[in-house]
């Protein structure tokens, strides 16, 4: 039977698409974020915060437990990006298809929107913002290289909790082929790793492949660190009280707080439904020493 009118279940479709976006682009859940479903003006500044590491002290009976002033650093993020992705379905397309075209197209536009957001984020990872780097060829990228990068972070006293490493496909492939890691896979407990091709944590890093990683004109092939290195703020566009024949909803991921505005309009004369997903966002470099760029040789 033909599909029913999509405006009935568009919130559920949009929520599923948002889940797809976050699953396909895990970097968005591993950086410092200030997400809200509130509306915002373009080029508005959002003040967010990151917490810098603290230290412990030897106890002194004379002074007792003297509290330290914790360093919560204010970081201003300008909302200077406004992205959207959308699709249209005609009555003819809907009536001749047995599949849910809205869900199919919604997943595609969610992926496109996530890709746009991540491309804009990756443009921030340049020497001017993060001057710590490790340079090595893909053929030399194995467990030892990951250990060495971890040591660099250790020497900068970067916490070892929730460390991540994003690399392009060539470097991820090289790490998958590392003999030391492969031997670790040959156990009943790790059998699923061999089947799925997904790497487990390597020396405390969650290693994730990002095939679209740009070189940024600096031969960038990856980066490693913790969430305070990169900051993203996101809101939804401001809309008037009367939106005419367009139904506007905001869907929010309960885990990350990321919100996307969904605009759903049906043109009765043309027999066409038009749907778009949109959000406004901006980025800033956070605590610069916590991030290590990985580059290839010339």
PDB file of C-alpha atoms in Angstrom:
ATOM      1  CA  UNK A   1       0.000   0.000   0.000  1.00  0.00           C
ATOM      2  CA  UNK A   2       1.227   3.571  -0.554  1.00  0.00           C
ATOM      3  CA  UNK A   3       2.897   5.519   2.249  1.00  0.00           C
ATOM      4  CA  UNK A   4       0.773   7.657   4.528  1.00  0.00           C
ATOM      5  CA  UNK A   5       1.232  11.406   4.770  1.00  0.00           C
ATOM      6  CA  UNK A   6       4.639  11.950   6.336  1.00  0.00           C
ATOM      7  CA  UNK A   7       3.677  14.948   8.450  1.00  0.00           C
ATOM      8  CA  UNK A   8       1.975  12.529  10.858  1.00  0.00           C
ATOM      9  CA  UNK A   9       5.196  10.807  11.878  1.00  0.00           C
ATOM     10  CA  UNK A  10       7.775  13.443  10.928  1.00  0.00           C
ATOM     11  CA  UNK A  11       8.975  13.985  14.545  1.00  0.00           C
ATOM     12  CA  UNK A  12       9.814  10.280  14.860  1.00  0.00           C
ATOM     13  CA  UNK A  13      11.488  10.277  11.448  1.00  0.00           C
ATOM     14  CA  UNK A  14      13.526  13.357  12.352  1.00  0.00           C
ATOM     15  CA  UNK A  15      14.555  11.845  15.705  1.00  0.00           C
ATOM     16  CA  UNK A  16      15.749   8.692  13.968  1.00  0.00           C
ATOM     17  CA  UNK A  17      17.652  10.782  11.435  1.00  0.00           C
ATOM     18  CA  UNK A  18      19.315  12.756  14.243  1.00  0.00           C
ATOM     19  CA  UNK A  19      20.410   9.475  15.829  1.00  0.00           C
ATOM     20  CA  UNK A  20      21.902   8.501  12.469  1.00  0.00           C
ATOM     21  CA  UNK A  21      23.794  11.788  12.270  1.00  0.00           C
ATOM     22  CA  UNK A  22      25.402  11.328  15.684  1.00  0.00           C
ATOM     23  CA  UNK A  23      26.221   7.666  15.050  1.00  0.00           C
ATOM     24  CA  UNK A  24      27.949   8.458  11.753  1.00  0.00           C
ATOM     25  CA  UNK A  25      29.880  11.418  13.160  1.00  0.00           C
ATOM     26  CA  UNK A  26      31.069  10.436  16.666  1.00  0.00           C
ATOM     27  CA  UNK A  27      33.410  13.437  16.880  1.00  0.00           C
ATOM     28  CA  UNK A  28      30.350  15.524  17.809  1.00  0.00           C
ATOM     29  CA  UNK A  29      29.986  13.595  21.072  1.00  0.00           C
ATOM     30  CA  UNK A  30      33.696  13.688  21.936  1.00  0.00           C
ATOM     31  CA  UNK A  31      34.394  17.425  21.934  1.00  0.00           C
ATOM     32  CA  UNK A  32      33.344  20.126  24.392  1.00  0.00           C
ATOM     33  CA  UNK A  33      29.875  21.281  23.423  1.00  0.00           C
ATOM     34  CA  UNK A  34      27.278  23.868  24.288  1.00  0.00           C
ATOM     35  CA  UNK A  35      24.109  22.567  22.653  1.00  0.00           C
ATOM     36  CA  UNK A  36      20.644  23.967  23.200  1.00  0.00           C
ATOM     37  CA  UNK A  37      17.231  23.882  21.573  1.00  0.00           C
ATOM     38  CA  UNK A  38      16.984  27.655  22.054  1.00  0.00           C
ATOM     39  CA  UNK A  39      16.925  29.912  19.010  1.00  0.00           C
ATOM     40  CA  UNK A  40      19.765  32.283  18.209  1.00  0.00           C
ATOM     41  CA  UNK A  41      20.678  35.150  15.902  1.00  0.00           C
ATOM     42  CA  UNK A  42      23.326  34.620  13.236  1.00  0.00           C
ATOM     43  CA  UNK A  43      26.787  35.876  14.331  1.00  0.00           C
ATOM     44  CA  UNK A  44      25.677  35.935  17.959  1.00  0.00           C
ATOM     45  CA  UNK A  45      28.390  35.094  20.509  1.00  0.00           C
ATOM     46  CA  UNK A  46      27.786  32.208  22.901  1.00  0.00           C
ATOM     47  CA  UNK A  47      29.976  32.082  26.009  1.00  0.00           C
ATOM     48  CA  UNK A  48      30.780  28.517  27.002  1.00  0.00           C
ATOM     49  CA  UNK A  49      33.232  27.083  29.518  1.00  0.00           C
ATOM     50  CA  UNK A  50      35.990  24.534  29.796  1.00  0.00           C
ATOM     51  CA  UNK A  51      37.715  23.376  32.968  1.00  0.00           C
ATOM     52  CA  UNK A  52      41.509  23.211  33.035  1.00  0.00           C
ATOM     53  CA  UNK A  53      43.363  20.472  34.968  1.00  0.00           C
ATOM     54  CA  UNK A  54      43.996  20.913  38.692  1.00  0.00           C
ATOM     55  CA  UNK A  55      46.651  19.529  41.054  1.00  0.00           C
ATOM     56  CA  UNK A  56      46.697  17.778  44.435  1.00  0.00           C
ATOM     57  CA  UNK A  57      48.764  18.920  47.444  1.00  0.00           C
ATOM     58  CA  UNK A  58      50.475  17.435  50.481  1.00  0.00           C
ATOM     59  CA  UNK A  59      48.331  17.906  53.560  1.00  0.00           C
ATOM     60  CA  UNK A  60      49.637  20.465  56.060  1.00  0.00           C
ATOM     61  CA  UNK A  61      48.084  20.296  59.578  1.00  0.00           C
ATOM     62  CA  UNK A  62      48.810  23.984  60.067  1.00  0.00           C
ATOM     63  CA  UNK A  63      46.835  25.223  57.081  1.00  0.00           C
ATOM     64  CA  UNK A  64      44.443  22.305  56.708  1.00  0.00           C
ATOM     65  CA  UNK A  65      42.416  21.657  53.599  1.00  0.00           C
ATOM     66  CA  UNK A  66      42.870  24.850  51.636  1.00  0.00           C
ATOM     67  CA  UNK A  67      40.676  24.831  48.529  1.00  0.00           C
ATOM     68  CA  UNK A  68      42.112  25.854  45.198  1.00  0.00           C
ATOM     69  CA  UNK A  69      40.338  28.255  42.901  1.00  0.00           C
ATOM     70  CA  UNK A  70      39.285  26.072  40.013  1.00  0.00           C
ATOM     71  CA  UNK A  71      40.135  27.430  36.601  1.00  0.00           C
ATOM     72  CA  UNK A  72      36.947  27.492  34.577  1.00  0.00           C
ATOM     73  CA  UNK A  73      37.857  29.302  31.402  1.00  0.00           C
ATOM     74  CA  UNK A  74      35.263  31.252  29.465  1.00  0.00           C
ATOM     75  CA  UNK A  75      35.432  30.698  25.716  1.00  0.00           C
ATOM     76  CA  UNK A  76      33.418  32.787  23.284  1.00  0.00           C
ATOM     77  CA  UNK A  77      32.022  30.900  20.306  1.00  0.00           C
ATOM     78  CA  UNK A  78      30.528  32.884  17.434  1.00  0.00           C
ATOM     79  CA  UNK A  79      27.514  31.283  15.773  1.00  0.00           C
ATOM     80  CA  UNK A  80      28.715  31.980  12.237  1.00  0.00           C
ATOM     81  CA  UNK A  81      27.607  28.831  10.419  1.00  0.00           C
ATOM     82  CA  UNK A  82      24.089  28.117   9.208  1.00  0.00           C
ATOM     83  CA  UNK A  83      23.681  24.806   7.425  1.00  0.00           C
ATOM     84  CA  UNK A  84      20.734  22.872   6.101  1.00  0.00           C
ATOM     85  CA  UNK A  85      19.911  19.834   4.006  1.00  0.00           C
ATOM     86  CA  UNK A  86      16.528  18.983   2.585  1.00  0.00           C
ATOM     87  CA  UNK A  87      14.449  16.876   0.255  1.00  0.00           C
ATOM     88  CA  UNK A  88      11.111  16.919  -1.567  1.00  0.00           C
ATOM     89  CA  UNK A  89       8.604  14.152  -2.289  1.00  0.00           C
ATOM     90  CA  UNK A  90       5.802  14.470  -4.814  1.00  0.00           C
ATOM     91  CA  UNK A  91       2.441  12.748  -4.573  1.00  0.00           C
ATOM     92  CA  UNK A  92       3.388  10.682  -7.618  1.00  0.00           C
ATOM     93  CA  UNK A  93       6.601   9.458  -5.967  1.00  0.00           C
ATOM     94  CA  UNK A  94       4.795   8.667  -2.744  1.00  0.00           C
ATOM     95  CA  UNK A  95       1.918   6.795  -4.386  1.00  0.00           C
ATOM     96  CA  UNK A  96       4.191   4.617  -6.534  1.00  0.00           C
ATOM     97  CA  UNK A  97       6.543   3.555  -3.732  1.00  0.00           C
ATOM     98  CA  UNK A  98       6.013   0.856  -1.125  1.00  0.00           C
ATOM     99  CA  UNK A  99       8.885   2.074   1.045  1.00  0.00           C
ATOM    100  CA  UNK A 100       8.968   4.956   3.506  1.00  0.00           C
ATOM    101  CA  UNK A 101      10.544   7.645   1.336  1.00  0.00           C
ATOM    102  CA  UNK A 102      10.606  10.134   4.202  1.00  0.00           C
ATOM    103  CA  UNK A 103      12.767   7.912   6.390  1.00  0.00           C
ATOM    104  CA  UNK A 104      15.051   7.041   3.492  1.00  0.00           C
ATOM    105  CA  UNK A 105      15.572  10.672   2.501  1.00  0.00           C
ATOM    106  CA  UNK A 106      15.716  11.929   6.091  1.00  0.00           C
ATOM    107  CA  UNK A 107      18.648   9.639   6.866  1.00  0.00           C
ATOM    108  CA  UNK A 108      20.445  10.889   3.748  1.00  0.00           C
ATOM    109  CA  UNK A 109      19.997  14.572   4.537  1.00  0.00           C
ATOM    110  CA  UNK A 110      20.963  13.985   8.183  1.00  0.00           C
ATOM    111  CA  UNK A 111      24.197  12.426   6.960  1.00  0.00           C
ATOM    112  CA  UNK A 112      24.800  15.369   4.619  1.00  0.00           C
ATOM    113  CA  UNK A 113      24.192  17.835   7.441  1.00  0.00           C
ATOM    114  CA  UNK A 114      26.533  15.965   9.771  1.00  0.00           C
ATOM    115  CA  UNK A 115      29.206  15.850   7.091  1.00  0.00           C
ATOM    116  CA  UNK A 116      28.932  19.621   6.581  1.00  0.00           C
ATOM    117  CA  UNK A 117      29.230  20.292  10.310  1.00  0.00           C
ATOM    118  CA  UNK A 118      32.247  17.988  10.663  1.00  0.00           C
ATOM    119  CA  UNK A 119      33.986  19.459   7.615  1.00  0.00           C
ATOM    120  CA  UNK A 120      33.654  22.904   9.189  1.00  0.00           C
ATOM    121  CA  UNK A 121      34.994  21.553  12.492  1.00  0.00           C
ATOM    122  CA  UNK A 122      38.002  19.865  10.881  1.00  0.00           C
ATOM    123  CA  UNK A 123      39.009  23.159   9.252  1.00  0.00           C
ATOM    124  CA  UNK A 124      39.895  24.367  12.756  1.00  0.00           C
ATOM    125  CA  UNK A 125      42.648  21.762  13.171  1.00  0.00           C
ATOM    126  CA  UNK A 126      45.606  23.708  11.800  1.00  0.00           C
ATOM    127  CA  UNK A 127      49.030  24.657  13.105  1.00  0.00           C
ATOM    128  CA  UNK A 128      47.889  28.176  13.985  1.00  0.00           C
ATOM    129  CA  UNK A 129      45.462  26.705  16.530  1.00  0.00           C
ATOM    130  CA  UNK A 130      47.278  23.518  17.586  1.00  0.00           C
ATOM    131  CA  UNK A 131      51.049  23.534  17.106  1.00  0.00           C
ATOM    132  CA  UNK A 132      51.814  20.158  18.715  1.00  0.00           C
ATOM    133  CA  UNK A 133      52.219  17.535  16.028  1.00  0.00           C
ATOM    134  CA  UNK A 134      53.548  14.086  15.211  1.00  0.00           C
ATOM    135  CA  UNK A 135      54.755  13.476  11.666  1.00  0.00           C
ATOM    136  CA  UNK A 136      55.001   9.940  10.298  1.00  0.00           C
ATOM    137  CA  UNK A 137      54.126   7.923   7.220  1.00  0.00           C
ATOM    138  CA  UNK A 138      51.176   5.556   7.078  1.00  0.00           C
ATOM    139  CA  UNK A 139      53.595   2.624   6.853  1.00  0.00           C
ATOM    140  CA  UNK A 140      54.995   3.617  10.254  1.00  0.00           C
ATOM    141  CA  UNK A 141      51.626   4.082  11.910  1.00  0.00           C
ATOM    142  CA  UNK A 142      51.020   1.220  14.323  1.00  0.00           C
ATOM    143  CA  UNK A 143      50.553   0.589  18.006  1.00  0.00           C
ATOM    144  CA  UNK A 144      54.017   1.970  18.793  1.00  0.00           C
ATOM    145  CA  UNK A 145      53.091   5.274  17.161  1.00  0.00           C
ATOM    146  CA  UNK A 146      49.894   5.477  19.208  1.00  0.00           C
ATOM    147  CA  UNK A 147      51.896   4.785  22.380  1.00  0.00           C
ATOM    148  CA  UNK A 148      54.345   7.568  21.483  1.00  0.00           C
ATOM    149  CA  UNK A 149      51.516  10.047  20.942  1.00  0.00           C
ATOM    150  CA  UNK A 150      50.081   9.049  24.305  1.00  0.00           C
ATOM    151  CA  UNK A 151      53.470   9.681  25.892  1.00  0.00           C
ATOM    152  CA  UNK A 152      53.547  13.185  24.409  1.00  0.00           C
ATOM    153  CA  UNK A 153      50.189  13.938  25.994  1.00  0.00           C
ATOM    154  CA  UNK A 154      51.364  12.436  29.290  1.00  0.00           C
ATOM    155  CA  UNK A 155      54.392  14.729  29.326  1.00  0.00           C
ATOM    156  CA  UNK A 156      52.066  17.694  28.866  1.00  0.00           C
ATOM    157  CA  UNK A 157      50.076  16.381  31.874  1.00  0.00           C
ATOM    158  CA  UNK A 158      46.961  15.818  29.783  1.00  0.00           C
ATOM    159  CA  UNK A 159      44.454  13.582  31.623  1.00  0.00           C
ATOM    160  CA  UNK A 160      44.259  10.062  30.234  1.00  0.00           C
ATOM    161  CA  UNK A 161      40.473   9.751  30.549  1.00  0.00           C
ATOM    162  CA  UNK A 162      38.330   9.710  27.407  1.00  0.00           C
ATOM    163  CA  UNK A 163      41.195  10.148  24.981  1.00  0.00           C
ATOM    164  CA  UNK A 164      40.309   9.865  21.299  1.00  0.00           C
ATOM    165  CA  UNK A 165      42.183   9.624  18.024  1.00  0.00           C
ATOM    166  CA  UNK A 166      40.659  10.326  14.612  1.00  0.00           C
ATOM    167  CA  UNK A 167      42.660   9.285  11.552  1.00  0.00           C
ATOM    168  CA  UNK A 168      42.002   9.033   7.832  1.00  0.00           C
ATOM    169  CA  UNK A 169      41.338   5.713   6.119  1.00  0.00           C
ATOM    170  CA  UNK A 170      44.949   5.010   5.130  1.00  0.00           C
ATOM    171  CA  UNK A 171      46.237   5.399   8.680  1.00  0.00           C
ATOM    172  CA  UNK A 172      43.330   3.480  10.175  1.00  0.00           C
ATOM    173  CA  UNK A 173      44.029   0.690   7.699  1.00  0.00           C
ATOM    174  CA  UNK A 174      47.693   0.646   8.714  1.00  0.00           C
ATOM    175  CA  UNK A 175      46.748   0.346  12.373  1.00  0.00           C
ATOM    176  CA  UNK A 176      44.335  -2.497  11.611  1.00  0.00           C
ATOM    177  CA  UNK A 177      47.206  -4.402   9.984  1.00  0.00           C
ATOM    178  CA  UNK A 178      49.590  -3.917  12.903  1.00  0.00           C
ATOM    179  CA  UNK A 179      50.771  -7.400  13.877  1.00  0.00           C
ATOM    180  CA  UNK A 180      50.877  -6.686  17.605  1.00  0.00           C
ATOM    181  CA  UNK A 181      47.264  -5.571  17.573  1.00  0.00           C
ATOM    182  CA  UNK A 182      46.223  -8.429  15.309  1.00  0.00           C
ATOM    183  CA  UNK A 183      47.681 -10.995  17.706  1.00  0.00           C
ATOM    184  CA  UNK A 184      45.717  -9.390  20.511  1.00  0.00           C
ATOM    185  CA  UNK A 185      42.559 -10.011  18.484  1.00  0.00           C
ATOM    186  CA  UNK A 186      43.074 -13.779  18.294  1.00  0.00           C
ATOM    187  CA  UNK A 187      41.111 -14.568  21.439  1.00  0.00           C
ATOM    188  CA  UNK A 188      37.498 -15.670  21.871  1.00  0.00           C
ATOM    189  CA  UNK A 189      36.705 -12.359  23.559  1.00  0.00           C
ATOM    190  CA  UNK A 190      38.108 -10.312  20.665  1.00  0.00           C
ATOM    191  CA  UNK A 191      36.711 -12.396  17.835  1.00  0.00           C
ATOM    192  CA  UNK A 192      34.038  -9.817  17.065  1.00  0.00           C
ATOM    193  CA  UNK A 193      36.765  -7.223  16.450  1.00  0.00           C
ATOM    194  CA  UNK A 194      38.167  -9.257  13.573  1.00  0.00           C
ATOM    195  CA  UNK A 195      34.717  -9.702  12.069  1.00  0.00           C
ATOM    196  CA  UNK A 196      33.595  -6.065  12.409  1.00  0.00           C
ATOM    197  CA  UNK A 197      36.908  -4.415  11.554  1.00  0.00           C
ATOM    198  CA  UNK A 198      36.397  -1.936  14.404  1.00  0.00           C
ATOM    199  CA  UNK A 199      39.441  -1.336  16.554  1.00  0.00           C
ATOM    200  CA  UNK A 200      39.198  -1.532  20.335  1.00  0.00           C
ATOM    201  CA  UNK A 201      40.875   1.127  22.465  1.00  0.00           C
ATOM    202  CA  UNK A 202      44.589   1.322  21.696  1.00  0.00           C
ATOM    203  CA  UNK A 203      46.781   2.469  24.590  1.00  0.00           C
ATOM    204  CA  UNK A 204      43.849   4.333  26.095  1.00  0.00           C
ATOM    205  CA  UNK A 205      42.712   5.969  22.837  1.00  0.00           C
ATOM    206  CA  UNK A 206      39.372   5.345  21.171  1.00  0.00           C
ATOM    207  CA  UNK A 207      40.662   5.183  17.592  1.00  0.00           C
ATOM    208  CA  UNK A 208      38.061   6.189  15.003  1.00  0.00           C
ATOM    209  CA  UNK A 209      38.270   6.308  11.228  1.00  0.00           C
ATOM    210  CA  UNK A 210      37.156   9.499   9.483  1.00  0.00           C
ATOM    211  CA  UNK A 211      37.524   8.948   5.762  1.00  0.00           C
ATOM    212  CA  UNK A 212      36.723  12.565   4.857  1.00  0.00           C
ATOM    213  CA  UNK A 213      39.450  14.067   7.057  1.00  0.00           C
ATOM    214  CA  UNK A 214      40.867  17.090   5.153  1.00  0.00           C
ATOM    215  CA  UNK A 215      44.592  17.759   4.973  1.00  0.00           C
ATOM    216  CA  UNK A 216      43.957  21.502   5.504  1.00  0.00           C
ATOM    217  CA  UNK A 217      46.973  22.356   3.356  1.00  0.00           C
ATOM    218  CA  UNK A 218      49.216  20.998   6.144  1.00  0.00           C
ATOM    219  CA  UNK A 219      49.244  17.254   5.333  1.00  0.00           C
ATOM    220  CA  UNK A 220      46.872  16.510   8.232  1.00  0.00           C
ATOM    221  CA  UNK A 221      46.030  12.805   8.524  1.00  0.00           C
ATOM    222  CA  UNK A 222      44.666  12.677  12.063  1.00  0.00           C
ATOM    223  CA  UNK A 223      44.500  14.199  15.511  1.00  0.00           C
ATOM    224  CA  UNK A 224      44.384  12.959  19.083  1.00  0.00           C
ATOM    225  CA  UNK A 225      43.412  14.450  22.404  1.00  0.00           C
ATOM    226  CA  UNK A 226      40.559  15.002  24.835  1.00  0.00           C
ATOM    227  CA  UNK A 227      37.295  16.904  24.593  1.00  0.00           C
ATOM    228  CA  UNK A 228      38.542  20.280  25.880  1.00  0.00           C
ATOM    229  CA  UNK A 229      40.627  20.845  22.739  1.00  0.00           C
ATOM    230  CA  UNK A 230      37.703  21.633  20.443  1.00  0.00           C
ATOM    231  CA  UNK A 231      34.538  23.513  21.332  1.00  0.00           C
ATOM    232  CA  UNK A 232      31.256  23.631  19.449  1.00  0.00           C
ATOM    233  CA  UNK A 233      28.154  25.650  20.216  1.00  0.00           C
ATOM    234  CA  UNK A 234      24.903  24.991  18.363  1.00  0.00           C
ATOM    235  CA  UNK A 235      21.423  26.468  18.382  1.00  0.00           C
ATOM    236  CA  UNK A 236      18.449  26.586  16.004  1.00  0.00           C
ATOM    237  CA  UNK A 237      17.378  29.536  13.830  1.00  0.00           C
ATOM    238  CA  UNK A 238      14.938  32.085  15.188  1.00  0.00           C
ATOM    239  CA  UNK A 239      11.516  31.928  13.520  1.00  0.00           C
ATOM    240  CA  UNK A 240       8.481  34.236  13.521  1.00  0.00           C
ATOM    241  CA  UNK A 241       5.356  33.424  15.503  1.00  0.00           C
ATOM    242  CA  UNK A 242       3.374  32.840  12.317  1.00  0.00           C
ATOM    243  CA  UNK A 243       5.098  30.346  10.027  1.00  0.00           C
ATOM    244  CA  UNK A 244       2.268  30.046   7.544  1.00  0.00           C
ATOM    245  CA  UNK A 245       1.811  26.621   6.001  1.00  0.00           C
ATOM    246  CA  UNK A 246       5.161  25.355   7.297  1.00  0.00           C
ATOM    247  CA  UNK A 247       5.243  23.131  10.381  1.00  0.00           C
ATOM    248  CA  UNK A 248       8.431  23.811  12.350  1.00  0.00           C
ATOM    249  CA  UNK A 249       9.624  21.422  15.049  1.00  0.00           C
ATOM    250  CA  UNK A 250      12.830  21.012  17.030  1.00  0.00           C
ATOM    251  CA  UNK A 251      14.166  17.525  17.736  1.00  0.00           C
ATOM    252  CA  UNK A 252      16.817  17.024  20.406  1.00  0.00           C
ATOM    253  CA  UNK A 253      19.169  14.154  21.117  1.00  0.00           C
ATOM    254  CA  UNK A 254      18.687  13.451  24.848  1.00  0.00           C
ATOM    255  CA  UNK A 255      22.265  12.265  25.365  1.00  0.00           C
ATOM    256  CA  UNK A 256      24.232  15.106  23.750  1.00  0.00           C
ATOM    257  CA  UNK A 257      21.620  17.852  23.718  1.00  0.00           C
ATOM    258  CA  UNK A 258      22.192  18.532  20.010  1.00  0.00           C
ATOM    259  CA  UNK A 259      19.059  20.003  18.454  1.00  0.00           C
ATOM    260  CA  UNK A 260      17.998  20.232  14.827  1.00  0.00           C
ATOM    261  CA  UNK A 261      15.135  22.311  13.489  1.00  0.00           C
ATOM    262  CA  UNK A 262      12.837  20.477  11.068  1.00  0.00           C
ATOM    263  CA  UNK A 263      10.726  22.431   8.573  1.00  0.00           C
ATOM    264  CA  UNK A 264       7.909  20.508   6.917  1.00  0.00           C
ATOM    265  CA  UNK A 265       5.749  22.097   4.210  1.00  0.00           C
ATOM    266  CA  UNK A 266       3.183  20.595   1.860  1.00  0.00           C
ATOM    267  CA  UNK A 267       2.225  22.396  -1.340  1.00  0.00           C
ATOM    268  CA  UNK A 268      -1.308  21.234  -2.089  1.00  0.00           C
ATOM    269  CA  UNK A 269      -1.396  22.772  -5.549  1.00  0.00           C
ATOM    270  CA  UNK A 270       1.809  21.093  -6.717  1.00  0.00           C
ATOM    271  CA  UNK A 271       1.304  17.966  -4.629  1.00  0.00           C
ATOM    272  CA  UNK A 272       4.780  18.203  -3.127  1.00  0.00           C
ATOM    273  CA  UNK A 273       6.107  17.842   0.415  1.00  0.00           C
ATOM    274  CA  UNK A 274       9.276  19.792   1.235  1.00  0.00           C
ATOM    275  CA  UNK A 275      11.337  18.957   4.331  1.00  0.00           C
ATOM    276  CA  UNK A 276      14.568  20.542   5.540  1.00  0.00           C
ATOM    277  CA  UNK A 277      16.827  19.975   8.555  1.00  0.00           C
ATOM    278  CA  UNK A 278      18.785  22.988   9.764  1.00  0.00           C
ATOM    279  CA  UNK A 279      20.899  24.292  12.628  1.00  0.00           C
ATOM    280  CA  UNK A 280      23.251  27.183  13.388  1.00  0.00           C
ATOM    281  CA  UNK A 281      26.631  26.623  14.988  1.00  0.00           C
ATOM    282  CA  UNK A 282      30.187  27.778  15.525  1.00  0.00           C
ATOM    283  CA  UNK A 283      33.533  26.452  16.731  1.00  0.00           C
ATOM    284  CA  UNK A 284      36.496  27.598  18.788  1.00  0.00           C
ATOM    285  CA  UNK A 285      39.879  26.208  19.755  1.00  0.00           C
ATOM    286  CA  UNK A 286      39.816  25.346  23.438  1.00  0.00           C
ATOM    287  CA  UNK A 287      42.735  24.178  25.578  1.00  0.00           C
ATOM    288  CA  UNK A 288      45.329  23.930  22.821  1.00  0.00           C
ATOM    289  CA  UNK A 289      47.939  21.660  24.495  1.00  0.00           C
ATOM    290  CA  UNK A 290      45.415  18.811  24.854  1.00  0.00           C
ATOM    291  CA  UNK A 291      45.330  18.147  21.111  1.00  0.00           C
ATOM    292  CA  UNK A 292      48.086  16.566  18.990  1.00  0.00           C
ATOM    293  CA  UNK A 293      47.911  16.840  15.214  1.00  0.00           C
ATOM    294  CA  UNK A 294      49.135  13.875  13.131  1.00  0.00           C
ATOM    295  CA  UNK A 295      50.647  14.743   9.757  1.00  0.00           C
ATOM    296  CA  UNK A 296      52.251  12.842   6.911  1.00  0.00           C
ATOM    297  CA  UNK A 297      55.741  13.579   5.562  1.00  0.00           C
ATOM    298  CA  UNK A 298      56.145  15.541   2.344  1.00  0.00           C
TER     299      UNK A 298
END
